[in-house]
PDB file of C-alpha atoms in Angstrom:
ATOM      1  CA  UNK S 345      16.790 -29.707 -32.186  1.00 43.00           C
ATOM      2  CA  UNK S 346      18.984 -28.555 -29.327  1.00 51.00           C
ATOM      3  CA  UNK S 347      18.717 -30.322 -26.013  1.00 56.00           C
ATOM      4  CA  UNK S 348      17.979 -28.664 -22.729  1.00 64.00           C
ATOM      5  CA  UNK S 349      20.931 -29.479 -20.519  1.00 73.00           C
ATOM      6  CA  UNK S 350      21.498 -28.846 -16.836  1.00 77.00           C
ATOM      7  CA  UNK S 351      24.058 -26.261 -17.925  1.00 79.00           C
ATOM      8  CA  UNK S 352      21.369 -24.370 -19.857  1.00 81.00           C
ATOM      9  CA  UNK S 353      19.053 -24.686 -16.860  1.00 83.00           C
ATOM     10  CA  UNK S 354      21.757 -23.250 -14.622  1.00 84.00           C
ATOM     11  CA  UNK S 355      22.406 -20.334 -16.985  1.00 86.00           C
ATOM     12  CA  UNK S 356      18.695 -19.576 -17.204  1.00 89.00           C
ATOM     13  CA  UNK S 357      18.345 -19.722 -13.422  1.00 89.00           C
ATOM     14  CA  UNK S 358      21.254 -17.260 -13.115  1.00 87.00           C
ATOM     15  CA  UNK S 359      19.505 -14.985 -15.586  1.00 90.00           C
ATOM     16  CA  UNK S 360      16.240 -15.411 -13.672  1.00 91.00           C
ATOM     17  CA  UNK S 361      17.995 -14.447 -10.421  1.00 88.00           C
ATOM     18  CA  UNK S 362      19.341 -11.293 -12.073  1.00 87.00           C
ATOM     19  CA  UNK S 363      15.877 -10.570 -13.451  1.00 90.00           C
ATOM     20  CA  UNK S 364      14.483 -10.716  -9.903  1.00 88.00           C
ATOM     21  CA  UNK S 365      17.298  -8.392  -8.809  1.00 85.00           C
ATOM     22  CA  UNK S 366      16.530  -5.944 -11.607  1.00 88.00           C
ATOM     23  CA  UNK S 367      12.821  -5.927 -10.753  1.00 90.00           C
ATOM     24  CA  UNK S 368      13.595  -5.144  -7.104  1.00 87.00           C
ATOM     25  CA  UNK S 369      16.203  -2.563  -8.137  1.00 85.00           C
ATOM     26  CA  UNK S 370      13.783  -0.729 -10.419  1.00 89.00           C
ATOM     27  CA  UNK S 371      11.154  -0.714  -7.660  1.00 89.00           C
ATOM     28  CA  UNK S 372      13.753   0.732  -5.282  1.00 84.00           C
ATOM     29  CA  UNK S 373      14.760   3.359  -7.849  1.00 84.00           C
ATOM     30  CA  UNK S 374      11.099   4.360  -8.313  1.00 88.00           C
ATOM     31  CA  UNK S 375      10.870   4.887  -4.547  1.00 86.00           C
ATOM     32  CA  UNK S 376      14.012   7.047  -4.571  1.00 81.00           C
ATOM     33  CA  UNK S 377      13.098   9.588  -7.256  1.00 84.00           C
ATOM     34  CA  UNK S 378      10.641  12.487  -7.281  1.00 85.00           C
ATOM     35  CA  UNK S 379      10.442  13.137 -11.035  1.00 85.00           C
ATOM     36  CA  UNK S 380       7.178  11.585 -12.222  1.00 90.00           C
ATOM     37  CA  UNK S 381       8.575  10.605 -15.637  1.00 86.00           C
ATOM     38  CA  UNK S 382      11.499   8.791 -13.998  1.00 86.00           C
ATOM     39  CA  UNK S 383       9.216   7.205 -11.405  1.00 90.00           C
ATOM     40  CA  UNK S 384       6.936   5.938 -14.193  1.00 92.00           C
ATOM     41  CA  UNK S 385       9.941   4.687 -16.168  1.00 89.00           C
ATOM     42  CA  UNK S 386      11.350   2.749 -13.207  1.00 91.00           C
ATOM     43  CA  UNK S 387       7.933   1.277 -12.359  1.00 95.00           C
ATOM     44  CA  UNK S 388       7.439   0.226 -15.988  1.00 94.00           C
ATOM     45  CA  UNK S 389      10.889  -1.417 -16.034  1.00 93.00           C
ATOM     46  CA  UNK S 390      10.064  -3.267 -12.788  1.00 94.00           C
ATOM     47  CA  UNK S 391       6.849  -4.575 -14.362  1.00 97.00           C
ATOM     48  CA  UNK S 392       8.769  -5.564 -17.493  1.00 96.00           C
ATOM     49  CA  UNK S 393      11.236  -7.583 -15.408  1.00 95.00           C
ATOM     50  CA  UNK S 394       8.361  -9.199 -13.496  1.00 95.00           C
ATOM     51  CA  UNK S 395       7.000 -10.402 -16.840  1.00 97.00           C
ATOM     52  CA  UNK S 396      10.471 -11.542 -17.961  1.00 97.00           C
ATOM     53  CA  UNK S 397      10.755 -13.575 -14.763  1.00 94.00           C
ATOM     54  CA  UNK S 398       7.475 -15.356 -15.432  1.00 94.00           C
ATOM     55  CA  UNK S 399       8.523 -16.139 -18.991  1.00 96.00           C
ATOM     56  CA  UNK S 400      11.871 -17.519 -17.822  1.00 94.00           C
ATOM     57  CA  UNK S 401      10.270 -19.580 -15.038  1.00 93.00           C
ATOM     58  CA  UNK S 402       7.799 -21.048 -17.496  1.00 94.00           C
ATOM     59  CA  UNK S 403      10.576 -21.964 -19.903  1.00 91.00           C
ATOM     60  CA  UNK S 404      12.693 -23.567 -17.173  1.00 90.00           C
ATOM     61  CA  UNK S 405       9.719 -25.566 -15.895  1.00 90.00           C
ATOM     62  CA  UNK S 406       8.732 -26.656 -19.413  1.00 89.00           C
ATOM     63  CA  UNK S 407      12.026 -28.555 -19.594  1.00 83.00           C
ATOM     64  CA  UNK S 408      11.517 -30.137 -16.151  1.00 84.00           C
ATOM     65  CA  UNK S 409      14.267 -28.136 -14.475  1.00 80.00           C
ATOM     66  CA  UNK S 410      14.159 -26.720 -10.957  1.00 82.00           C
ATOM     67  CA  UNK S 411      13.482 -22.983 -10.657  1.00 85.00           C
ATOM     68  CA  UNK S 412      15.648 -21.030  -8.223  1.00 74.00           C
ATOM     69  CA  UNK S 413      13.723 -18.639  -6.003  1.00 67.00           C
ATOM     70  CA  UNK S 414      14.701 -15.180  -4.827  1.00 55.00           C
ATOM     71  CA  UNK S 415      17.413 -12.720  -5.718  1.00 52.00           C
ATOM     72  CA  UNK S 416      21.136 -12.662  -5.282  1.00 52.00           C
ATOM     73  CA  UNK S 417      23.386 -11.177  -2.618  1.00 52.00           C
ATOM     74  CA  UNK S 418      24.915  -8.987  -5.314  1.00 55.00           C
ATOM     75  CA  UNK S 419      21.458  -7.621  -6.121  1.00 51.00           C
ATOM     76  CA  UNK S 420      20.830  -6.898  -2.445  1.00 55.00           C
ATOM     77  CA  UNK S 421      24.162  -5.076  -2.268  1.00 55.00           C
ATOM     78  CA  UNK S 422      23.320  -3.065  -5.395  1.00 53.00           C
ATOM     79  CA  UNK S 423      19.990  -1.934  -3.921  1.00 49.00           C
ATOM     80  CA  UNK S 424      21.739  -0.996  -0.666  1.00 53.00           C
ATOM     81  CA  UNK S 425      24.220   1.025  -2.719  1.00 50.00           C
ATOM     82  CA  UNK S 426      21.287   2.827  -4.380  1.00 53.00           C
ATOM     83  CA  UNK S 427      20.017   3.754  -0.891  1.00 51.00           C
ATOM     84  CA  UNK S 428      23.466   5.061   0.076  1.00 46.00           C
ATOM     85  CA  UNK S 429      23.657   7.068  -3.145  1.00 49.00           C
ATOM     86  CA  UNK S 430      20.236   8.550  -2.359  1.00 51.00           C
ATOM     87  CA  UNK S 431      21.467   9.835   0.989  1.00 43.00           C
ATOM     88  CA  UNK S 432      24.772  11.255  -0.249  1.00 39.00           C
ATOM     89  CA  UNK S 433      24.046  12.316  -3.806  1.00 47.00           C
ATOM     90  CA  UNK S 434      23.263  15.941  -4.533  1.00 45.00           C
ATOM     91  CA  UNK S 435      21.608  14.870  -7.797  1.00 58.00           C
ATOM     92  CA  UNK S 436      19.747  11.747  -6.726  1.00 74.00           C
ATOM     93  CA  UNK S 437      17.704  11.299  -9.892  1.00 79.00           C
ATOM     94  CA  UNK S 438      20.769  11.487 -12.108  1.00 79.00           C
ATOM     95  CA  UNK S 439      22.568   8.878 -10.004  1.00 77.00           C
ATOM     96  CA  UNK S 440      19.546   6.550 -10.060  1.00 78.00           C
ATOM     97  CA  UNK S 441      19.317   6.891 -13.839  1.00 82.00           C
ATOM     98  CA  UNK S 442      23.053   6.230 -14.193  1.00 82.00           C
ATOM     99  CA  UNK S 443      22.705   3.086 -12.073  1.00 80.00           C
ATOM    100  CA  UNK S 444      19.772   1.941 -14.202  1.00 83.00           C
ATOM    101  CA  UNK S 445      21.757   2.464 -17.407  1.00 86.00           C
ATOM    102  CA  UNK S 446      24.710   0.553 -15.968  1.00 85.00           C
ATOM    103  CA  UNK S 447      22.420  -2.295 -14.903  1.00 86.00           C
ATOM    104  CA  UNK S 448      20.708  -2.449 -18.295  1.00 89.00           C
ATOM    105  CA  UNK S 449      24.031  -2.582 -20.144  1.00 90.00           C
ATOM    106  CA  UNK S 450      25.109  -5.401 -17.844  1.00 90.00           C
ATOM    107  CA  UNK S 451      21.827  -7.239 -18.498  1.00 92.00           C
ATOM    108  CA  UNK S 452      22.365  -7.043 -22.268  1.00 94.00           C
ATOM    109  CA  UNK S 453      25.822  -8.596 -21.807  1.00 92.00           C
ATOM    110  CA  UNK S 454      24.354 -11.372 -19.648  1.00 92.00           C
ATOM    111  CA  UNK S 455      21.707 -12.151 -22.248  1.00 95.00           C
ATOM    112  CA  UNK S 456      24.344 -12.251 -24.977  1.00 95.00           C
ATOM    113  CA  UNK S 457      26.415 -14.663 -22.901  1.00 91.00           C
ATOM    114  CA  UNK S 458      23.489 -17.049 -22.450  1.00 92.00           C
ATOM    115  CA  UNK S 459      22.450 -16.718 -26.100  1.00 94.00           C
ATOM    116  CA  UNK S 460      25.933 -17.850 -27.104  1.00 89.00           C
ATOM    117  CA  UNK S 461      25.137 -21.227 -25.502  1.00 73.00           C
ATOM    118  CA  UNK S 462      24.985 -23.530 -28.521  1.00 64.00           C
ATOM    119  CA  UNK S 463      22.490 -25.998 -27.057  1.00 77.00           C
ATOM    120  CA  UNK S 464      19.599 -23.573 -26.522  1.00 88.00           C
ATOM    121  CA  UNK S 465      16.225 -24.898 -27.630  1.00 88.00           C
ATOM    122  CA  UNK S 466      14.511 -22.601 -30.157  1.00 92.00           C
ATOM    123  CA  UNK S 467      11.769 -21.627 -27.691  1.00 92.00           C
ATOM    124  CA  UNK S 468      14.378 -20.529 -25.138  1.00 93.00           C
ATOM    125  CA  UNK S 469      16.402 -18.664 -27.730  1.00 94.00           C
ATOM    126  CA  UNK S 470      13.283 -16.812 -28.925  1.00 96.00           C
ATOM    127  CA  UNK S 471      12.358 -15.723 -25.387  1.00 97.00           C
ATOM    128  CA  UNK S 472      15.875 -14.528 -24.620  1.00 97.00           C
ATOM    129  CA  UNK S 473      16.249 -12.658 -27.910  1.00 97.00           C
ATOM    130  CA  UNK S 474      12.904 -10.912 -27.355  1.00 98.00           C
ATOM    131  CA  UNK S 475      13.802  -9.917 -23.792  1.00 98.00           C
ATOM    132  CA  UNK S 476      17.276  -8.732 -24.824  1.00 97.00           C
ATOM    133  CA  UNK S 477      15.756  -6.631 -27.641  1.00 97.00           C
ATOM    134  CA  UNK S 478      13.343  -5.040 -25.161  1.00 96.00           C
ATOM    135  CA  UNK S 479      16.229  -4.106 -22.853  1.00 95.00           C
ATOM    136  CA  UNK S 480      18.325  -2.803 -25.762  1.00 94.00           C
ATOM    137  CA  UNK S 481      15.418  -0.701 -27.070  1.00 92.00           C
ATOM    138  CA  UNK S 482      14.901   0.667 -23.575  1.00 89.00           C
ATOM    139  CA  UNK S 483      18.537   1.740 -23.452  1.00 87.00           C
ATOM    140  CA  UNK S 484      18.085   3.551 -26.754  1.00 81.00           C
ATOM    141  CA  UNK S 485      15.024   5.363 -25.405  1.00 76.00           C
ATOM    142  CA  UNK S 486      16.556   6.303 -22.050  1.00 75.00           C
ATOM    143  CA  UNK S 487      18.284   9.327 -23.581  1.00 64.00           C
ATOM    144  CA  UNK S 488      14.999  11.248 -23.422  1.00 67.00           C
ATOM    145  CA  UNK S 489      14.843  10.642 -19.665  1.00 66.00           C
ATOM    146  CA  UNK S 490      18.359  11.982 -19.205  1.00 63.00           C
ATOM    147  CA  UNK S 491      17.110  15.286 -20.596  1.00 61.00           C
ATOM    148  CA  UNK S 492      14.442  15.480 -17.870  1.00 54.00           C
ATOM    149  CA  UNK S 493      16.963  15.839 -15.067  1.00 50.00           C
TER     150      UNK S 493
END
């Protein structure tokens, strides 16, 4: 059985921080679009990330590691950029969707990076693989939303 190291705890806390950022970003995107299908999509993704955060926190705590609270400065900057894009973009909904796609692709890469950690306990690996699959499936399904613009 793999051991839960401080390095794994740190990687999971980084992923948790980005999960908080994504949740806040999706909430912000939902506020910035008028299209009801996009608004529903962004709200659903925010709820999904909220659930991911709880799963990650539970896993971190189960191995007696400290849980970092809050989001990152990069996430705050990204949400500010979404606000700027809302003001200056002639096609706001398209730009919000493009930002969401970019963020989801980045999240998949981050999950893959953590999953490559050789000392992941099976429970942690299962959670991360499930969350990554959910994000990947969401990226596959986002094409239908692009047609709504």
